[in-house]
């Protein structure tokens, strides 16, 4: 999901409702889950994309410090 960040992927879960988990797994030491949410409409809400993007940027900033 390039709108969130480079390497961000999405898991889609469909049961009675639809759920999404946005994560990044391009690092050897861990898979980082950025955001999980219930989908209530066809489009992914802007607030969910922005939150995952914010967390991605924070993760990348923290990794650069090490």
C-alpha atoms as a printed R data frame, in Angstrom:
   type eleno elety resid chain resno       x       y      z
1  ATOM     1    CA   UNK     A     1   0.000   0.000  0.000
2  ATOM     2    CA   UNK     A     2   2.289   2.708 -1.330
3  ATOM     3    CA   UNK     A     3  -0.056   5.485 -0.176
4  ATOM     4    CA   UNK     A     4   1.008   4.633  3.394
5  ATOM     5    CA   UNK     A     5   4.696   3.925  2.783
6  ATOM     6    CA   UNK     A     6   7.198   1.885  0.817
7  ATOM     7    CA   UNK     A     7   6.829  -1.818  1.535
8  ATOM     8    CA   UNK     A     8   3.518  -1.534  3.410
9  ATOM     9    CA   UNK     A     9   1.210  -4.479  2.735
10 ATOM    10    CA   UNK     A    10  -2.413  -5.171  3.557
11 ATOM    11    CA   UNK     A    11  -4.129  -8.276  4.889
12 ATOM    12    CA   UNK     A    12  -7.832  -8.488  4.074
13 ATOM    13    CA   UNK     A    13 -10.064 -10.539  6.329
14 ATOM    14    CA   UNK     A    14 -13.681 -11.202  5.362
15 ATOM    15    CA   UNK     A    15 -16.075 -12.784  7.796
16 ATOM    16    CA   UNK     A    16 -19.451 -11.321  8.677
17 ATOM    17    CA   UNK     A    17 -17.645  -7.988  8.443
18 ATOM    18    CA   UNK     A    18 -14.510  -6.898  6.608
19 ATOM    19    CA   UNK     A    19 -11.248  -6.112  8.380
20 ATOM    20    CA   UNK     A    20  -7.865  -4.803  7.259
21 ATOM    21    CA   UNK     A    21  -4.424  -4.975  8.819
22 ATOM    22    CA   UNK     A    22  -1.651  -2.764  7.434
23 ATOM    23    CA   UNK     A    23   1.875  -3.956  8.119
24 ATOM    24    CA   UNK     A    24   5.463  -3.695  6.964
25 ATOM    25    CA   UNK     A    25   7.685  -6.783  6.825
26 ATOM    26    CA   UNK     A    26  10.759  -5.573  4.990
27 ATOM    27    CA   UNK     A    27  13.007  -5.731  8.041
28 ATOM    28    CA   UNK     A    28  14.779  -8.927  9.092
29 ATOM    29    CA   UNK     A    29  14.041  -8.641 12.803
30 ATOM    30    CA   UNK     A    30  10.269  -8.139 12.878
31 ATOM    31    CA   UNK     A    31   6.936  -7.602 11.183
32 ATOM    32    CA   UNK     A    32   5.529  -4.249 12.266
33 ATOM    33    CA   UNK     A    33   1.739  -3.923 12.388
34 ATOM    34    CA   UNK     A    34   0.879  -0.298 11.661
35 ATOM    35    CA   UNK     A    35  -2.903  -0.372 11.969
36 ATOM    36    CA   UNK     A    36  -5.849  -2.764 12.071
37 ATOM    37    CA   UNK     A    37  -9.462  -1.712 11.548
38 ATOM    38    CA   UNK     A    38 -12.937  -2.747 10.474
39 ATOM    39    CA   UNK     A    39 -13.927  -1.691  6.967
40 ATOM    40    CA   UNK     A    40 -17.388  -0.198  6.873
41 ATOM    41    CA   UNK     A    41 -17.343   1.184  3.318
42 ATOM    42    CA   UNK     A    42 -15.777   0.248 -0.031
43 ATOM    43    CA   UNK     A    43 -13.087   2.911  0.306
44 ATOM    44    CA   UNK     A    44 -10.497   2.840  3.037
45 ATOM    45    CA   UNK     A    45 -11.185   5.894  5.211
46 ATOM    46    CA   UNK     A    46  -8.617   8.678  4.891
47 ATOM    47    CA   UNK     A    47  -8.161   8.778  8.677
48 ATOM    48    CA   UNK     A    48  -7.067   5.102  8.696
49 ATOM    49    CA   UNK     A    49  -4.566   5.668  5.885
50 ATOM    50    CA   UNK     A    50  -3.216   8.777  7.615
51 ATOM    51    CA   UNK     A    51  -2.846   6.966 10.948
52 ATOM    52    CA   UNK     A    52  -0.946   4.077  9.353
53 ATOM    53    CA   UNK     A    53   1.216   6.598  7.453
54 ATOM    54    CA   UNK     A    54   2.009   8.471 10.663
55 ATOM    55    CA   UNK     A    55   3.008   5.247 12.398
56 ATOM    56    CA   UNK     A    56   5.131   4.239  9.389
57 ATOM    57    CA   UNK     A    57   6.985   7.556  9.441
58 ATOM    58    CA   UNK     A    58   7.537   7.238 13.211
59 ATOM    59    CA   UNK     A    59   8.883   3.710 12.739
60 ATOM    60    CA   UNK     A    60  11.279   4.833 10.022
61 ATOM    61    CA   UNK     A    61  12.479   7.781 12.127
62 ATOM    62    CA   UNK     A    62  13.068   5.496 15.114
63 ATOM    63    CA   UNK     A    63  14.997   2.989 12.967
64 ATOM    64    CA   UNK     A    64  17.290   5.733 11.643
65 ATOM    65    CA   UNK     A    65  18.264   6.646 15.218
66 ATOM    66    CA   UNK     A    66  19.718   3.163 15.843
